CSV table of C-alpha atoms in Angstrom, one decimal:
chain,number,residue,atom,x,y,z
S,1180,UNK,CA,-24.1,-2.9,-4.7
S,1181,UNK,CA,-25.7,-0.3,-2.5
S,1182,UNK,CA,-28.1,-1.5,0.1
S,1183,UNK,CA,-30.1,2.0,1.7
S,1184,UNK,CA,-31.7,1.0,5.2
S,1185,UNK,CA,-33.7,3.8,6.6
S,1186,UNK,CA,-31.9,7.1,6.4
S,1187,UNK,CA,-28.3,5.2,6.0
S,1188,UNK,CA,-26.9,4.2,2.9
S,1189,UNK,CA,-24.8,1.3,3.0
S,1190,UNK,CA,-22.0,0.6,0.3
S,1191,UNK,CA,-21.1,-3.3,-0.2
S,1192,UNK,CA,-18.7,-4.8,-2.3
S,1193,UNK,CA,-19.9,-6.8,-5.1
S,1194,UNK,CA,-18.1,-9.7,-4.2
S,1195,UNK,CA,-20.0,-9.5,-0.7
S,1196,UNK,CA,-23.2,-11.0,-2.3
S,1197,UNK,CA,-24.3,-13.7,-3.8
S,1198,UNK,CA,-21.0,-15.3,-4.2
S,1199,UNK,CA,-19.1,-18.5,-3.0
S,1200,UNK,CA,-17.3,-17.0,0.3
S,1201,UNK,CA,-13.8,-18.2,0.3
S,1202,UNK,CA,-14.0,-17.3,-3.3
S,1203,UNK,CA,-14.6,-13.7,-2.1
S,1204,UNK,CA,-11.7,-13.5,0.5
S,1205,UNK,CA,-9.4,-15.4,-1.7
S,1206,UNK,CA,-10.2,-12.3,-4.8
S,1207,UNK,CA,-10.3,-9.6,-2.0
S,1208,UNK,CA,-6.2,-11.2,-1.1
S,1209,UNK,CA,-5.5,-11.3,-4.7
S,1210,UNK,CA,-6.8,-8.4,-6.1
S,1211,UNK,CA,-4.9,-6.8,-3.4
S,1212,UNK,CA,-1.6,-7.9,-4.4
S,1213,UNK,CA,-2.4,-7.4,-8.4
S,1214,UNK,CA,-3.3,-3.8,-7.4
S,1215,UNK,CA,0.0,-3.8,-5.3
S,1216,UNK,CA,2.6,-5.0,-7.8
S,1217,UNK,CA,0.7,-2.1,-10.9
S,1218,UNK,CA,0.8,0.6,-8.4
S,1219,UNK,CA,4.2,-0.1,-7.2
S,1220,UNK,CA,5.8,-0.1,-10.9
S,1221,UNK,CA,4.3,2.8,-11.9
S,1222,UNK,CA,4.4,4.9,-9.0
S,1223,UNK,CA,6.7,3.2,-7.0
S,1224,UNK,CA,9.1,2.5,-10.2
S,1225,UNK,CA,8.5,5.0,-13.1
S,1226,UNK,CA,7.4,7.8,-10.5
S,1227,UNK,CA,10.7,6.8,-8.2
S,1228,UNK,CA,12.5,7.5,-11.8
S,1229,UNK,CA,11.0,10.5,-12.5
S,1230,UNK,CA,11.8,11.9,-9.0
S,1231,UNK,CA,15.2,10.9,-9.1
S,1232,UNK,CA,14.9,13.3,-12.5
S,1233,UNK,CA,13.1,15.9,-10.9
S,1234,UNK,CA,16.1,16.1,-7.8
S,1235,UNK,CA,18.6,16.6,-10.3
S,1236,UNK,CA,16.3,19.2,-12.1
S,1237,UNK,CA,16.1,21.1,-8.7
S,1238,UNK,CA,19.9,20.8,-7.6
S,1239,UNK,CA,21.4,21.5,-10.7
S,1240,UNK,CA,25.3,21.3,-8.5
S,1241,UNK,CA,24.3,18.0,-7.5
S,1242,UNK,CA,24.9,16.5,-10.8
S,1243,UNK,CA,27.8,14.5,-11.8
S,1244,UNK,CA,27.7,13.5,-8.0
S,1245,UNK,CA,27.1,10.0,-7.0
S,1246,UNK,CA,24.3,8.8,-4.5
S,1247,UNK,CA,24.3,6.3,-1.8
S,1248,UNK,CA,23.5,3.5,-4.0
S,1249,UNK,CA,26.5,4.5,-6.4
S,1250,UNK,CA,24.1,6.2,-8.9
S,1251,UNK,CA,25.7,9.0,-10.6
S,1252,UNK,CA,23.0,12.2,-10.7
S,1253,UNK,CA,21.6,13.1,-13.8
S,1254,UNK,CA,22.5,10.0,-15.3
S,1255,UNK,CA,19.6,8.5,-17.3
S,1256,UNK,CA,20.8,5.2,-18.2
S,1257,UNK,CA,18.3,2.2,-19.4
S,1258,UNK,CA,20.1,-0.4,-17.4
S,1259,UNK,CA,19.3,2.6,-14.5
S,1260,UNK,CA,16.1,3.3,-15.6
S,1261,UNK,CA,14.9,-0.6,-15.4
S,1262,UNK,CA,16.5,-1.2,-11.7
S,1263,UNK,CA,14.6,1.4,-10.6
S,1264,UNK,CA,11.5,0.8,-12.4
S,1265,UNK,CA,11.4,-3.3,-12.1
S,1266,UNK,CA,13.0,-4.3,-9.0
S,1267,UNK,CA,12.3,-0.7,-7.3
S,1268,UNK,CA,8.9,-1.1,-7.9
S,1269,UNK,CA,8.6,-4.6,-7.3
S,1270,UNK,CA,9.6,-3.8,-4.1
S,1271,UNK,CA,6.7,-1.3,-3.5
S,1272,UNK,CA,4.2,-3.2,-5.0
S,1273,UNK,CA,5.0,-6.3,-2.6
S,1274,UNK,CA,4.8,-3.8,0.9
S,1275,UNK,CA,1.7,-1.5,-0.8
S,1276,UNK,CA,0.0,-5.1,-1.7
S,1277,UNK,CA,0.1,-6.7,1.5
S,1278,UNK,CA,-0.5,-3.3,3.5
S,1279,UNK,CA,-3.7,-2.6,1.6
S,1280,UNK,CA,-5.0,-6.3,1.9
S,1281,UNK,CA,-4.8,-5.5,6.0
S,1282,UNK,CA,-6.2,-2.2,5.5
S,1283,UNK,CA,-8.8,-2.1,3.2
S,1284,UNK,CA,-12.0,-3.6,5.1
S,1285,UNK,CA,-11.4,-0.6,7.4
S,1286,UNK,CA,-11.0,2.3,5.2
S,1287,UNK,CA,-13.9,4.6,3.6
S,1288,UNK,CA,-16.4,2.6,1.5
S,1289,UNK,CA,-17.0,5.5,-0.7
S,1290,UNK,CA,-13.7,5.8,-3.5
S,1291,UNK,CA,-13.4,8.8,-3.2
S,1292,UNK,CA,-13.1,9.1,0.6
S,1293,UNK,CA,-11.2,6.2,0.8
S,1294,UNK,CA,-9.1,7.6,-2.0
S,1295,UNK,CA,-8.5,10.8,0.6
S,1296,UNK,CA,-7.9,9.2,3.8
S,1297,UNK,CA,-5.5,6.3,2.1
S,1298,UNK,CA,-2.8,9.5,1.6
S,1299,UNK,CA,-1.7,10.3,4.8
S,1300,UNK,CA,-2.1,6.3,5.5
S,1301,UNK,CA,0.7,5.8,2.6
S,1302,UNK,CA,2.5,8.7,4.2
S,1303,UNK,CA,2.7,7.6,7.6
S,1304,UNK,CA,3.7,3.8,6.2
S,1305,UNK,CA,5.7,4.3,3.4
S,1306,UNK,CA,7.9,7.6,4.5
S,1307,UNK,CA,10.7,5.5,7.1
S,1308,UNK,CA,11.6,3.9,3.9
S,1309,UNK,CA,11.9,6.6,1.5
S,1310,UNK,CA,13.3,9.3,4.0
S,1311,UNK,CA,16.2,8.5,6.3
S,1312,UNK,CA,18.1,11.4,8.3
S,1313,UNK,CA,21.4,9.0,7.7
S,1314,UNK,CA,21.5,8.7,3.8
S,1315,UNK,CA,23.7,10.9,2.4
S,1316,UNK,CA,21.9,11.7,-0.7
S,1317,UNK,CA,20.1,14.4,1.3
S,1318,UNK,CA,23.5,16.0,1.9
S,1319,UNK,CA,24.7,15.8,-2.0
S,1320,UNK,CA,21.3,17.7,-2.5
S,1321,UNK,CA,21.7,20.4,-0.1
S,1322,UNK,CA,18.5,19.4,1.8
S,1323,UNK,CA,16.5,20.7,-0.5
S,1324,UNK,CA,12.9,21.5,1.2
S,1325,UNK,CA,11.6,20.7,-2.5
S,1326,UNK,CA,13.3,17.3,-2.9
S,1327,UNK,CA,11.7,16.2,-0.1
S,1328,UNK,CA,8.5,17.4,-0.5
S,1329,UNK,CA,9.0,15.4,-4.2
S,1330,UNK,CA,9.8,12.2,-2.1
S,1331,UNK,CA,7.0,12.8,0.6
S,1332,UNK,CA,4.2,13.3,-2.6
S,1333,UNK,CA,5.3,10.5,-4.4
S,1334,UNK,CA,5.1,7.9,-1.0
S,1335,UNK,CA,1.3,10.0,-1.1
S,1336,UNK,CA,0.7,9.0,-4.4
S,1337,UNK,CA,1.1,5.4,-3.4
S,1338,UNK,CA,-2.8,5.3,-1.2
S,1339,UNK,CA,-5.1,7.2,-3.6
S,1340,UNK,CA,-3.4,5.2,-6.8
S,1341,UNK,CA,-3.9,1.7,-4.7
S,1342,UNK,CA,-7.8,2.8,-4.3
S,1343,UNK,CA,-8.3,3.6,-8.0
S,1344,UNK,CA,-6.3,0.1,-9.5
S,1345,UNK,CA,-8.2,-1.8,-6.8
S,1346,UNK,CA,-11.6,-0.2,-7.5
S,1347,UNK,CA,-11.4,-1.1,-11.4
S,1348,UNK,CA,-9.6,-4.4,-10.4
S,1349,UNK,CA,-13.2,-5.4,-8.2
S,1350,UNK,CA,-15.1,-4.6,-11.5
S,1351,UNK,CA,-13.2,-6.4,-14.0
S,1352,UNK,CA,-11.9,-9.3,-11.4
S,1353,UNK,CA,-13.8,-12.8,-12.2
S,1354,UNK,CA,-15.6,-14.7,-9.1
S,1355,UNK,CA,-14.1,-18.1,-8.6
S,1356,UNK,CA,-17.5,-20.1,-8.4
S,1357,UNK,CA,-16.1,-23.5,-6.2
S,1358,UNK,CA,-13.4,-24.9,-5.2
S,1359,UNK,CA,-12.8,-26.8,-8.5
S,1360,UNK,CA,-12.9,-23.4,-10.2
S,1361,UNK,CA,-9.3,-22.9,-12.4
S,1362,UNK,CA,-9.8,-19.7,-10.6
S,1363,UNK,CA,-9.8,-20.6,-7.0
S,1364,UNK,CA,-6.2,-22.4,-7.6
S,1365,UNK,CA,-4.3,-19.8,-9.2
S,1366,UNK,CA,-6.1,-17.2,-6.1
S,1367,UNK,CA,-4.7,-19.9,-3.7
S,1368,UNK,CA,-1.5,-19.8,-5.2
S,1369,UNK,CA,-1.3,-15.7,-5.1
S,1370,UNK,CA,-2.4,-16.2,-1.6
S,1371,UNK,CA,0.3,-18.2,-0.4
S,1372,UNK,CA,3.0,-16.5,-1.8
S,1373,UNK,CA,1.0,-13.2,-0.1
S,1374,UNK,CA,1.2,-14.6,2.7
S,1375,UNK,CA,5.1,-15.1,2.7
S,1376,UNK,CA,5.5,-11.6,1.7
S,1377,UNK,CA,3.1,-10.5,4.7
S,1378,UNK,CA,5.5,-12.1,6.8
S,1379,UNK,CA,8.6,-10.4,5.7
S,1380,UNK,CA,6.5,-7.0,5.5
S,1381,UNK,CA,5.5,-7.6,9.6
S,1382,UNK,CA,9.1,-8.3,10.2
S,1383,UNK,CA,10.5,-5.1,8.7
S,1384,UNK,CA,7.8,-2.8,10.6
S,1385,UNK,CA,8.5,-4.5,13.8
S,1386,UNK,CA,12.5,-4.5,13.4
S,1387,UNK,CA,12.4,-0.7,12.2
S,1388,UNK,CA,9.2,0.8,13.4
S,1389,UNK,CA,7.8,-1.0,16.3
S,1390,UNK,CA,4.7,0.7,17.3
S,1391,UNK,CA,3.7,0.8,13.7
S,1392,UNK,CA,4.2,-3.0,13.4
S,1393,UNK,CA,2.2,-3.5,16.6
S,1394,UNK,CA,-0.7,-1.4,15.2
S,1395,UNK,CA,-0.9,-3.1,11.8
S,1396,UNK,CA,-0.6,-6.3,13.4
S,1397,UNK,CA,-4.0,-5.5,15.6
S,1398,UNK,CA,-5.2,-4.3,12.4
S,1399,UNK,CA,-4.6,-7.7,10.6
S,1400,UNK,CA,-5.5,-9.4,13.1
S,1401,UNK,CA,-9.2,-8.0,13.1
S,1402,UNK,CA,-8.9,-8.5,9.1
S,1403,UNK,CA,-8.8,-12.3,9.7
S,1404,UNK,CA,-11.8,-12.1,12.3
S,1405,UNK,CA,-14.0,-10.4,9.4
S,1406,UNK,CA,-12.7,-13.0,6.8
S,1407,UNK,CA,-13.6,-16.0,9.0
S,1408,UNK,CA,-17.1,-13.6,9.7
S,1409,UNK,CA,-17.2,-13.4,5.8
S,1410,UNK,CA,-17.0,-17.4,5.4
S,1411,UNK,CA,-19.5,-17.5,7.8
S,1412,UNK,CA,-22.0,-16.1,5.9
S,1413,UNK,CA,-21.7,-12.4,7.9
S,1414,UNK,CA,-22.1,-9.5,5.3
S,1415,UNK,CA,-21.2,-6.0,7.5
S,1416,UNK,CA,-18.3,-6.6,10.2
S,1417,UNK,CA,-19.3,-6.1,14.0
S,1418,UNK,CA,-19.7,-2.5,15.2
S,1419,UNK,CA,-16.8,-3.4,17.7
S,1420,UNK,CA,-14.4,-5.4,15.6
S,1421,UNK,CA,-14.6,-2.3,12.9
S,1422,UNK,CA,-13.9,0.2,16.0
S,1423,UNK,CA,-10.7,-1.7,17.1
S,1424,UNK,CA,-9.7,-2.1,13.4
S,1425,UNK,CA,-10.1,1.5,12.6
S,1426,UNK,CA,-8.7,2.8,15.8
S,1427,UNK,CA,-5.4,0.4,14.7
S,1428,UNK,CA,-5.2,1.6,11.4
S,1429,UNK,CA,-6.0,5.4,12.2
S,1430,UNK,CA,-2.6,4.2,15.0
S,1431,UNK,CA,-0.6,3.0,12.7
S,1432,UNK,CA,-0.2,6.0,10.5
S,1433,UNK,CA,-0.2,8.4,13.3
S,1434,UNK,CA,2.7,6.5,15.0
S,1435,UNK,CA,4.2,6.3,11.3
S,1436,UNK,CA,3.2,10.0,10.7
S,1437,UNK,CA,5.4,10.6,14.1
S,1438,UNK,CA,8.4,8.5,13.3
S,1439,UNK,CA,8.7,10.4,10.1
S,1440,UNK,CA,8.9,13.7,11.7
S,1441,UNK,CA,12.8,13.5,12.7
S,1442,UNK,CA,13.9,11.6,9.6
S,1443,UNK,CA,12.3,14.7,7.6
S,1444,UNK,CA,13.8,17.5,9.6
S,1445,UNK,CA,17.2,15.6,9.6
S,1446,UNK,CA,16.6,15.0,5.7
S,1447,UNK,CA,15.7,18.9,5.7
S,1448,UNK,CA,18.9,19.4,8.1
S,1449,UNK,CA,17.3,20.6,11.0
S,1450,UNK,CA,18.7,19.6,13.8
């Protein structure tokens, strides 16, 4: 729905009107994590296959050789294929879900721009977990610059794929209408088991990437204040909760952008 006040067009979600509210924030949390778990097979899992592919493509001498995880190069095996593709992905999909429930309220209404400005976000978030200095795979393939500009498009992939799946998922997603609504129990069950994941995402940034953690906490932290606004009855968040928000996710992939930096250049074997 698009709302134009004055000279300023305003872009709302459909879910934002005319709609039970807890419905809404349950199917924002839901659609979320469904958008999380397609995006992180595909991209996460078939892309992180195809990659794998591609590295061996580029270092031909690499081949035969066998990674950190025991996987011989060049190998294209289904059991291989599937691990990579299921539980790889899975894997994605659970920390691209819960990331882009926190983030979403805050980025660009507009798909497009929000499209844009969710690829350096997935950079800056995703790369400490795809590039490490201290994995040896980076050695068996020569630090090749092109490798790792594979690796570092493919963790870019991740934001502007998210904003597509969850754009078409807000069309086609039904409203729960009440409480008693089939619909409203199994969002409440996705929700909860969200919410376990969330937990278990928080720890891993604050155990590996502290000031990343911190900011995304902030950030989640102003994404409950607009849900309880949202239940409330609110339709556009405060001027200054959306300025702390933005500011902490803007933080967040700067501080990841930064913590990336070294892990490239020791992937690249720069010293």
């Amino acid at each position: 729905m698009t709302v134009t006040a004055g000279l300023e067009t305003v872009e709302l979600e459909s879910a934002q009107v005319g709609h039970w509210p807890m419905g809404v924030i349950l199917r924002d949390i839901t659609r979320g994590g469904i958008a999380g778990l397609i995006v992180g097979v595909v991209v996460g899992g078939l892309g992180g296959r195809v990659a794998m592919r591609l590295a061996a493509l580029i270092v031909p001498d690499a081949e035969g050789s066998f990674t950190e995880n025991g996987n011989r190069i060049g190998d294209i095996t289904l059991d291989g294929s599937l691990e990579v593709i299921i539980f790889g992905g899975l894997f994605a999909g659970i920390f691209a879900g819960t990331l882009w429930v926190v983030v979403r309220p805050w980025l660009p209404a507009s798909l497009q721009f929000r499209a844009i400005a969710a690829i350096p976000l997935a950079i800056g978030l995703g790369s400490f977990g795809i590039i490490q200095a201290t994995n040896r795979d980076f050695i068996v393939l020569g630090h090749d610059a092109l490798v790792v500009g594979v690796l570092i498009a493919l963790v870019g992939l991740v934001g502007p794929a998210m904003a597509v799946v969850d754009a078409w998922l807000d069309r086609h997603l039904p409203h729960p209408a009440s409480a008693t609504d089939p619909r409203t129990t199994i969002y409440t069950g996705i929700t909860v088991i969200g919410l376990f994941f969330a937990v278990g995402v928080a720890a891993t940034y604050l155990g590996n990437a502290l000031p990343v953690g911190i900011a995304l906490l902030v950030a989640g932290l102003t994404t409950l204040s607009w849900w309880l606004l949202r239940y409330r009855g609110i339709e556009r968040p405060p001027t200054g909760l959306r300025l702390v928000a933005s500011t902490a996710v803007v933080a967040a992939a700067l501080f990841g952008l930064a913590l990336a930096i070294p892990e490239v250049q020791g992937a690249l074997g720069v010293r």
